[in-house]
Amino acid sequence: MNYDNDLIAQKLRRWEKYLNDYRLPDWEDIPDIGLYMEQVIILLKQYLDYLPPELKEEQFITAATINNYVRTKIMPQPYKKKYYRTHIAYLIIILSLKQSMSIALINKLIPMDLSEEELKNIYSSYAKRHLIVAQYFISQISLIAAPILKHDTFNELSTNQAEELITTSAIMGGFTRLLAEKLLLLEDKGAESEKESKGEKS
């Protein structure tokens, strides 16, 4: 494969600038006036616009997808066909995590039966964490791609080969997903261990 390192460097700098400016909306900024499906889809596409245009699926967010989340009880039902702040917060978290986690595990992370106050706390924490992780991600990619970006600081992962940058990113993504899934699954095992422990004592 032939790659132009100058073109890659240009793309990386543009994405870095974009992610540095990117923010998920604050809880209070999510509309709570009751939006119809079409309005929700438009809003979500604005909120989740951090994928490069060439990588976006044409139908990243669809009415069918949202209806399926409601039907399978991944998120609450709309009220008289209208979606409020709680619905949109669920969708922001679900759709942004969906790239790296199964829907079943996302449901463990953010159950459907949360109170509004619980959801507000979870969402606010998630939005802050999303920003911190995005900035950390940028710093790590800058380090890995230091020779391509002509930076002075680099480490053993740094490379001037586009293929190695691609495979490193893919491997890191795989390990990250695996860790998240393994940790989520520990919740059930912890509960089982606690029951077994109580059974031994009685």
PDB file of N, CA, C and O in Angstrom, residues 22-31 35 40-50 60-61 66 69 74-76 83-99 103 106 109-110 119 122-124 126-128 130:
ATOM      1  N   TYR A  22     -14.409  19.647  20.012  1.00  0.00           N
ATOM      2  CA  TYR A  22     -15.660  18.883  20.098  1.00  0.00           C
ATOM      3  C   TYR A  22     -16.109  18.684  21.546  1.00  0.00           C
ATOM      4  O   TYR A  22     -15.291  18.405  22.421  1.00  0.00           O
ATOM      5  N   ARG A  23     -17.410  18.833  21.770  1.00  0.00           N
ATOM      6  CA  ARG A  23     -17.990  18.597  23.092  1.00  0.00           C
ATOM      7  C   ARG A  23     -19.359  17.937  22.926  1.00  0.00           C
ATOM      8  O   ARG A  23     -20.150  18.354  22.065  1.00  0.00           O
ATOM      9  N   LEU A  24     -19.647  16.951  23.753  1.00  0.00           N
ATOM     10  CA  LEU A  24     -21.030  16.493  23.862  1.00  0.00           C
ATOM     11  C   LEU A  24     -21.800  17.586  24.599  1.00  0.00           C
ATOM     12  O   LEU A  24     -21.224  18.299  25.430  1.00  0.00           O
ATOM     13  N   PRO A  25     -23.089  17.728  24.320  1.00  0.00           N
ATOM     14  CA  PRO A  25     -23.844  18.808  24.976  1.00  0.00           C
ATOM     15  C   PRO A  25     -23.963  18.582  26.484  1.00  0.00           C
ATOM     16  O   PRO A  25     -24.028  17.446  26.948  1.00  0.00           O
ATOM     17  N   ASP A  26     -23.983  19.670  27.246  1.00  0.00           N
ATOM     18  CA  ASP A  26     -24.278  19.572  28.675  1.00  0.00           C
ATOM     19  C   ASP A  26     -25.721  19.128  28.846  1.00  0.00           C
ATOM     20  O   ASP A  26     -26.570  19.343  27.964  1.00  0.00           O
ATOM     21  N   TRP A  27     -26.017  18.522  29.986  1.00  0.00           N
ATOM     22  CA  TRP A  27     -27.371  18.055  30.283  1.00  0.00           C
ATOM     23  C   TRP A  27     -28.397  19.158  30.047  1.00  0.00           C
ATOM     24  O   TRP A  27     -29.424  18.949  29.403  1.00  0.00           O
ATOM     25  N   GLU A  28     -28.125  20.356  30.578  1.00  0.00           N
ATOM     26  CA  GLU A  28     -29.083  21.463  30.487  1.00  0.00           C
ATOM     27  C   GLU A  28     -29.283  21.952  29.053  1.00  0.00           C
ATOM     28  O   GLU A  28     -30.290  22.588  28.748  1.00  0.00           O
ATOM     29  N   ASP A  29     -28.324  21.660  28.179  1.00  0.00           N
ATOM     30  CA  ASP A  29     -28.420  22.113  26.783  1.00  0.00           C
ATOM     31  C   ASP A  29     -29.205  21.148  25.896  1.00  0.00           C
ATOM     32  O   ASP A  29     -29.522  21.475  24.749  1.00  0.00           O
ATOM     33  N   ILE A  30     -29.510  19.969  26.412  1.00  0.00           N
ATOM     34  CA  ILE A  30     -30.319  19.016  25.644  1.00  0.00           C
ATOM     35  C   ILE A  30     -31.779  19.463  25.748  1.00  0.00           C
ATOM     36  O   ILE A  30     -32.288  19.665  26.851  1.00  0.00           O
ATOM     37  N   PRO A  31     -32.459  19.650  24.621  1.00  0.00           N
ATOM     38  CA  PRO A  31     -33.848  20.142  24.682  1.00  0.00           C
ATOM     39  C   PRO A  31     -34.784  19.201  25.430  1.00  0.00           C
ATOM     40  O   PRO A  31     -34.662  17.982  25.321  1.00  0.00           O
ATOM     41  N   LEU A  35     -39.615  16.412  21.262  1.00  0.00           N
ATOM     42  CA  LEU A  35     -39.297  16.444  19.832  1.00  0.00           C
ATOM     43  C   LEU A  35     -39.818  15.192  19.149  1.00  0.00           C
ATOM     44  O   LEU A  35     -39.837  14.119  19.746  1.00  0.00           O
ATOM     45  N   VAL A  40     -35.394  14.566  16.365  1.00  0.00           N
ATOM     46  CA  VAL A  40     -34.398  13.878  17.198  1.00  0.00           C
ATOM     47  C   VAL A  40     -33.230  13.400  16.337  1.00  0.00           C
ATOM     48  O   VAL A  40     -32.068  13.549  16.710  1.00  0.00           O
ATOM     49  N   ILE A  41     -33.530  12.830  15.188  1.00  0.00           N
ATOM     50  CA  ILE A  41     -32.487  12.320  14.297  1.00  0.00           C
ATOM     51  C   ILE A  41     -31.567  13.451  13.844  1.00  0.00           C
ATOM     52  O   ILE A  41     -30.330  13.322  13.863  1.00  0.00           O
ATOM     53  N   ILE A  42     -32.142  14.579  13.460  1.00  0.00           N
ATOM     54  CA  ILE A  42     -31.338  15.741  13.048  1.00  0.00           C
ATOM     55  C   ILE A  42     -30.446  16.204  14.188  1.00  0.00           C
ATOM     56  O   ILE A  42     -29.247  16.472  14.016  1.00  0.00           O
ATOM     57  N   LEU A  43     -31.016  16.279  15.388  1.00  0.00           N
ATOM     58  CA  LEU A  43     -30.274  16.743  16.566  1.00  0.00           C
ATOM     59  C   LEU A  43     -29.121  15.789  16.897  1.00  0.00           C
ATOM     60  O   LEU A  43     -27.994  16.227  17.160  1.00  0.00           O
ATOM     61  N   LEU A  44     -29.392  14.492  16.871  1.00  0.00           N
ATOM     62  CA  LEU A  44     -28.359  13.508  17.198  1.00  0.00           C
ATOM     63  C   LEU A  44     -27.223  13.540  16.189  1.00  0.00           C
ATOM     64  O   LEU A  44     -26.052  13.379  16.547  1.00  0.00           O
ATOM     65  N   LYS A  45     -27.529  13.766  14.933  1.00  0.00           N
ATOM     66  CA  LYS A  45     -26.479  13.853  13.915  1.00  0.00           C
ATOM     67  C   LYS A  45     -25.586  15.058  14.169  1.00  0.00           C
ATOM     68  O   LYS A  45     -24.387  15.017  13.884  1.00  0.00           O
ATOM     69  N   GLN A  46     -26.150  16.114  14.719  1.00  0.00           N
ATOM     70  CA  GLN A  46     -25.341  17.290  15.082  1.00  0.00           C
ATOM     71  C   GLN A  46     -24.483  16.988  16.307  1.00  0.00           C
ATOM     72  O   GLN A  46     -23.296  17.306  16.340  1.00  0.00           O
ATOM     73  N   TYR A  47     -25.084  16.348  17.305  1.00  0.00           N
ATOM     74  CA  TYR A  47     -24.365  16.052  18.542  1.00  0.00           C
ATOM     75  C   TYR A  47     -23.219  15.063  18.333  1.00  0.00           C
ATOM     76  O   TYR A  47     -22.195  15.145  18.997  1.00  0.00           O
ATOM     77  N   LEU A  48     -23.423  14.104  17.440  1.00  0.00           N
ATOM     78  CA  LEU A  48     -22.453  13.016  17.259  1.00  0.00           C
ATOM     79  C   LEU A  48     -21.676  13.165  15.957  1.00  0.00           C
ATOM     80  O   LEU A  48     -21.389  12.186  15.267  1.00  0.00           O
ATOM     81  N   ASP A  49     -21.305  14.385  15.663  1.00  0.00           N
ATOM     82  CA  ASP A  49     -20.677  14.689  14.379  1.00  0.00           C
ATOM     83  C   ASP A  49     -19.151  14.649  14.448  1.00  0.00           C
ATOM     84  O   ASP A  49     -18.487  15.446  13.826  1.00  0.00           O
ATOM     85  N   TYR A  50     -18.578  13.741  15.238  1.00  0.00           N
ATOM     86  CA  TYR A  50     -17.124  13.735  15.349  1.00  0.00           C
ATOM     87  C   TYR A  50     -16.443  12.708  14.455  1.00  0.00           C
ATOM     88  O   TYR A  50     -15.219  12.622  14.434  1.00  0.00           O
ATOM     89  N   PHE A  60     -26.292   6.554   9.879  1.00  0.00           N
ATOM     90  CA  PHE A  60     -25.722   6.254  11.202  1.00  0.00           C
ATOM     91  C   PHE A  60     -26.822   6.211  12.268  1.00  0.00           C
ATOM     92  O   PHE A  60     -26.817   5.387  13.163  1.00  0.00           O
ATOM     93  N   ILE A  61     -27.798   7.121  12.158  1.00  0.00           N
ATOM     94  CA  ILE A  61     -28.903   7.188  13.114  1.00  0.00           C
ATOM     95  C   ILE A  61     -30.203   7.139  12.320  1.00  0.00           C
ATOM     96  O   ILE A  61     -30.435   7.984  11.458  1.00  0.00           O
ATOM     97  N   ILE A  66     -33.766   3.623  16.475  1.00  0.00           N
ATOM     98  CA  ILE A  66     -34.312   4.176  17.721  1.00  0.00           C
ATOM     99  C   ILE A  66     -35.533   3.377  18.159  1.00  0.00           C
ATOM    100  O   ILE A  66     -35.679   3.029  19.337  1.00  0.00           O
ATOM    101  N   TYR A  69     -34.456   0.226  19.798  1.00  0.00           N
ATOM    102  CA  TYR A  69     -33.974   0.418  21.171  1.00  0.00           C
ATOM    103  C   TYR A  69     -35.139   0.527  22.149  1.00  0.00           C
ATOM    104  O   TYR A  69     -35.076   0.017  23.262  1.00  0.00           O
ATOM    105  N   ILE A  74     -34.045  -0.956  25.631  1.00  0.00           N
ATOM    106  CA  ILE A  74     -32.712  -0.414  25.855  1.00  0.00           C
ATOM    107  C   ILE A  74     -32.835   1.017  26.378  1.00  0.00           C
ATOM    108  O   ILE A  74     -31.952   1.520  27.065  1.00  0.00           O
ATOM    109  N   MET A  75     -33.937   1.672  26.037  1.00  0.00           N
ATOM    110  CA  MET A  75     -34.205   3.033  26.477  1.00  0.00           C
ATOM    111  C   MET A  75     -35.708   3.187  26.695  1.00  0.00           C
ATOM    112  O   MET A  75     -36.495   2.362  26.218  1.00  0.00           O
ATOM    113  N   PRO A  76     -36.133   4.224  27.428  1.00  0.00           N
ATOM    114  CA  PRO A  76     -37.567   4.398  27.695  1.00  0.00           C
ATOM    115  C   PRO A  76     -38.372   4.727  26.437  1.00  0.00           C
ATOM    116  O   PRO A  76     -37.830   5.232  25.452  1.00  0.00           O
ATOM    117  N   TYR A  83     -39.976  12.851  22.169  1.00  0.00           N
ATOM    118  CA  TYR A  83     -38.762  12.492  22.890  1.00  0.00           C
ATOM    119  C   TYR A  83     -38.272  13.702  23.681  1.00  0.00           C
ATOM    120  O   TYR A  83     -38.175  14.807  23.151  1.00  0.00           O
ATOM    121  N   TYR A  84     -37.939  13.451  24.937  1.00  0.00           N
ATOM    122  CA  TYR A  84     -37.503  14.524  25.835  1.00  0.00           C
ATOM    123  C   TYR A  84     -36.030  14.354  26.181  1.00  0.00           C
ATOM    124  O   TYR A  84     -35.336  13.494  25.645  1.00  0.00           O
ATOM    125  N   ARG A  85     -35.540  15.202  27.089  1.00  0.00           N
ATOM    126  CA  ARG A  85     -34.121  15.219  27.435  1.00  0.00           C
ATOM    127  C   ARG A  85     -33.612  13.829  27.837  1.00  0.00           C
ATOM    128  O   ARG A  85     -32.531  13.418  27.424  1.00  0.00           O
ATOM    129  N   THR A  86     -34.391  13.116  28.635  1.00  0.00           N
ATOM    130  CA  THR A  86     -33.938  11.793  29.085  1.00  0.00           C
ATOM    131  C   THR A  86     -33.743  10.839  27.905  1.00  0.00           C
ATOM    132  O   THR A  86     -32.753  10.110  27.852  1.00  0.00           O
ATOM    133  N   HIS A  87     -34.691  10.865  26.957  1.00  0.00           N
ATOM    134  CA  HIS A  87     -34.577   9.985  25.785  1.00  0.00           C
ATOM    135  C   HIS A  87     -33.319  10.327  24.986  1.00  0.00           C
ATOM    136  O   HIS A  87     -32.571   9.439  24.556  1.00  0.00           O
ATOM    137  N   ILE A  88     -33.087  11.616  24.780  1.00  0.00           N
ATOM    138  CA  ILE A  88     -31.954  12.050  23.959  1.00  0.00           C
ATOM    139  C   ILE A  88     -30.636  11.731  24.649  1.00  0.00           C
ATOM    140  O   ILE A  88     -29.664  11.319  24.009  1.00  0.00           O
ATOM    141  N   ALA A  89     -30.595  11.880  25.981  1.00  0.00           N
ATOM    142  CA  ALA A  89     -29.372  11.539  26.728  1.00  0.00           C
ATOM    143  C   ALA A  89     -29.054  10.046  26.577  1.00  0.00           C
ATOM    144  O   ALA A  89     -27.896   9.673  26.354  1.00  0.00           O
ATOM    145  N   TYR A  90     -30.095   9.209  26.710  1.00  0.00           N
ATOM    146  CA  TYR A  90     -29.886   7.770  26.490  1.00  0.00           C
ATOM    147  C   TYR A  90     -29.292   7.533  25.101  1.00  0.00           C
ATOM    148  O   TYR A  90     -28.329   6.787  24.935  1.00  0.00           O
ATOM    149  N   LEU A  91     -29.878   8.167  24.102  1.00  0.00           N
ATOM    150  CA  LEU A  91     -29.447   7.933  22.726  1.00  0.00           C
ATOM    151  C   LEU A  91     -28.021   8.419  22.478  1.00  0.00           C
ATOM    152  O   LEU A  91     -27.255   7.769  21.762  1.00  0.00           O
ATOM    153  N   ILE A  92     -27.637   9.536  23.070  1.00  0.00           N
ATOM    154  CA  ILE A  92     -26.266  10.037  22.902  1.00  0.00           C
ATOM    155  C   ILE A  92     -25.271   9.003  23.435  1.00  0.00           C
ATOM    156  O   ILE A  92     -24.281   8.670  22.777  1.00  0.00           O
ATOM    157  N   ILE A  93     -25.542   8.495  24.630  1.00  0.00           N
ATOM    158  CA  ILE A  93     -24.630   7.512  25.226  1.00  0.00           C
ATOM    159  C   ILE A  93     -24.622   6.218  24.411  1.00  0.00           C
ATOM    160  O   ILE A  93     -23.564   5.680  24.083  1.00  0.00           O
ATOM    161  N   ILE A  94     -25.806   5.713  24.084  1.00  0.00           N
ATOM    162  CA  ILE A  94     -25.910   4.452  23.347  1.00  0.00           C
ATOM    163  C   ILE A  94     -25.185   4.544  22.005  1.00  0.00           C
ATOM    164  O   ILE A  94     -24.367   3.690  21.658  1.00  0.00           O
ATOM    165  N   LEU A  95     -25.481   5.588  21.247  1.00  0.00           N
ATOM    166  CA  LEU A  95     -24.931   5.692  19.895  1.00  0.00           C
ATOM    167  C   LEU A  95     -23.431   5.961  19.891  1.00  0.00           C
ATOM    168  O   LEU A  95     -22.716   5.514  18.996  1.00  0.00           O
ATOM    169  N   SER A  96     -22.939   6.682  20.895  1.00  0.00           N
ATOM    170  CA  SER A  96     -21.497   6.948  20.924  1.00  0.00           C
ATOM    171  C   SER A  96     -20.715   5.729  21.413  1.00  0.00           C
ATOM    172  O   SER A  96     -19.578   5.505  20.995  1.00  0.00           O
ATOM    173  N   LEU A  97     -21.332   4.914  22.284  1.00  0.00           N
ATOM    174  CA  LEU A  97     -20.660   3.705  22.753  1.00  0.00           C
ATOM    175  C   LEU A  97     -20.809   2.540  21.775  1.00  0.00           C
ATOM    176  O   LEU A  97     -20.013   1.600  21.801  1.00  0.00           O
ATOM    177  N   LYS A  98     -21.814   2.604  20.930  1.00  0.00           N
ATOM    178  CA  LYS A  98     -22.118   1.498  20.026  1.00  0.00           C
ATOM    179  C   LYS A  98     -20.952   1.154  19.102  1.00  0.00           C
ATOM    180  O   LYS A  98     -20.834   0.030  18.638  1.00  0.00           O
ATOM    181  N   GLN A  99     -20.069   2.110  18.860  1.00  0.00           N
ATOM    182  CA  GLN A  99     -18.929   1.858  17.980  1.00  0.00           C
ATOM    183  C   GLN A  99     -17.947   0.870  18.594  1.00  0.00           C
ATOM    184  O   GLN A  99     -17.169   0.245  17.883  1.00  0.00           O
ATOM    185  N   ILE A 103     -24.676  -3.721  22.265  1.00  0.00           N
ATOM    186  CA  ILE A 103     -25.856  -3.089  22.862  1.00  0.00           C
ATOM    187  C   ILE A 103     -26.203  -3.751  24.196  1.00  0.00           C
ATOM    188  O   ILE A 103     -26.580  -3.077  25.160  1.00  0.00           O
ATOM    189  N   ILE A 106     -23.928  -2.262  26.750  1.00  0.00           N
ATOM    190  CA  ILE A 106     -24.279  -0.855  26.990  1.00  0.00           C
ATOM    191  C   ILE A 106     -25.472  -0.791  27.931  1.00  0.00           C
ATOM    192  O   ILE A 106     -25.541   0.055  28.830  1.00  0.00           O
ATOM    193  N   LEU A 109     -24.471  -1.015  31.381  1.00  0.00           N
ATOM    194  CA  LEU A 109     -23.808   0.207  31.837  1.00  0.00           C
ATOM    195  C   LEU A 109     -24.812   1.310  32.144  1.00  0.00           C
ATOM    196  O   LEU A 109     -24.631   2.096  33.077  1.00  0.00           O
ATOM    197  N   ILE A 110     -25.884   1.370  31.364  1.00  0.00           N
ATOM    198  CA  ILE A 110     -26.899   2.397  31.546  1.00  0.00           C
ATOM    199  C   ILE A 110     -28.286   1.759  31.445  1.00  0.00           C
ATOM    200  O   ILE A 110     -28.901   1.757  30.385  1.00  0.00           O
ATOM    201  N   LEU A 119     -29.974   9.463  35.836  1.00  0.00           N
ATOM    202  CA  LEU A 119     -29.543   9.599  34.448  1.00  0.00           C
ATOM    203  C   LEU A 119     -28.755  10.890  34.251  1.00  0.00           C
ATOM    204  O   LEU A 119     -27.735  10.909  33.553  1.00  0.00           O
ATOM    205  N   ILE A 122     -25.264  10.298  35.552  1.00  0.00           N
ATOM    206  CA  ILE A 122     -24.518   9.401  34.666  1.00  0.00           C
ATOM    207  C   ILE A 122     -24.145  10.121  33.374  1.00  0.00           C
ATOM    208  O   ILE A 122     -23.007  10.052  32.910  1.00  0.00           O
ATOM    209  N   TYR A 123     -25.113  10.835  32.788  1.00  0.00           N
ATOM    210  CA  TYR A 123     -24.851  11.523  31.523  1.00  0.00           C
ATOM    211  C   TYR A 123     -23.786  12.608  31.690  1.00  0.00           C
ATOM    212  O   TYR A 123     -22.857  12.720  30.866  1.00  0.00           O
ATOM    213  N   SER A 124     -23.912  13.409  32.754  1.00  0.00           N
ATOM    214  CA  SER A 124     -22.957  14.506  32.974  1.00  0.00           C
ATOM    215  C   SER A 124     -21.549  13.968  33.160  1.00  0.00           C
ATOM    216  O   SER A 124     -20.579  14.507  32.611  1.00  0.00           O
ATOM    217  N   TYR A 126     -20.494  11.099  31.992  1.00  0.00           N
ATOM    218  CA  TYR A 126     -20.114  10.521  30.702  1.00  0.00           C
ATOM    219  C   TYR A 126     -19.605  11.602  29.750  1.00  0.00           C
ATOM    220  O   TYR A 126     -18.575  11.422  29.082  1.00  0.00           O
ATOM    221  N   ALA A 127     -20.304  12.732  29.694  1.00  0.00           N
ATOM    222  CA  ALA A 127     -19.905  13.817  28.786  1.00  0.00           C
ATOM    223  C   ALA A 127     -18.525  14.359  29.157  1.00  0.00           C
ATOM    224  O   ALA A 127     -17.697  14.621  28.273  1.00  0.00           O
ATOM    225  N   LYS A 128     -18.268  14.503  30.456  1.00  0.00           N
ATOM    226  CA  LYS A 128     -16.949  14.971  30.904  1.00  0.00           C
ATOM    227  C   LYS A 128     -15.874  13.944  30.568  1.00  0.00           C
ATOM    228  O   LYS A 128     -14.786  14.275  30.089  1.00  0.00           O
ATOM    229  N   HIS A 130     -15.971  11.702  28.227  1.00  0.00           N
ATOM    230  CA  HIS A 130     -15.832  11.662  26.769  1.00  0.00           C
ATOM    231  C   HIS A 130     -14.818  12.706  26.310  1.00  0.00           C
ATOM    232  O   HIS A 130     -13.951  12.433  25.470  1.00  0.00           O
TER     233      HIS A 130
END
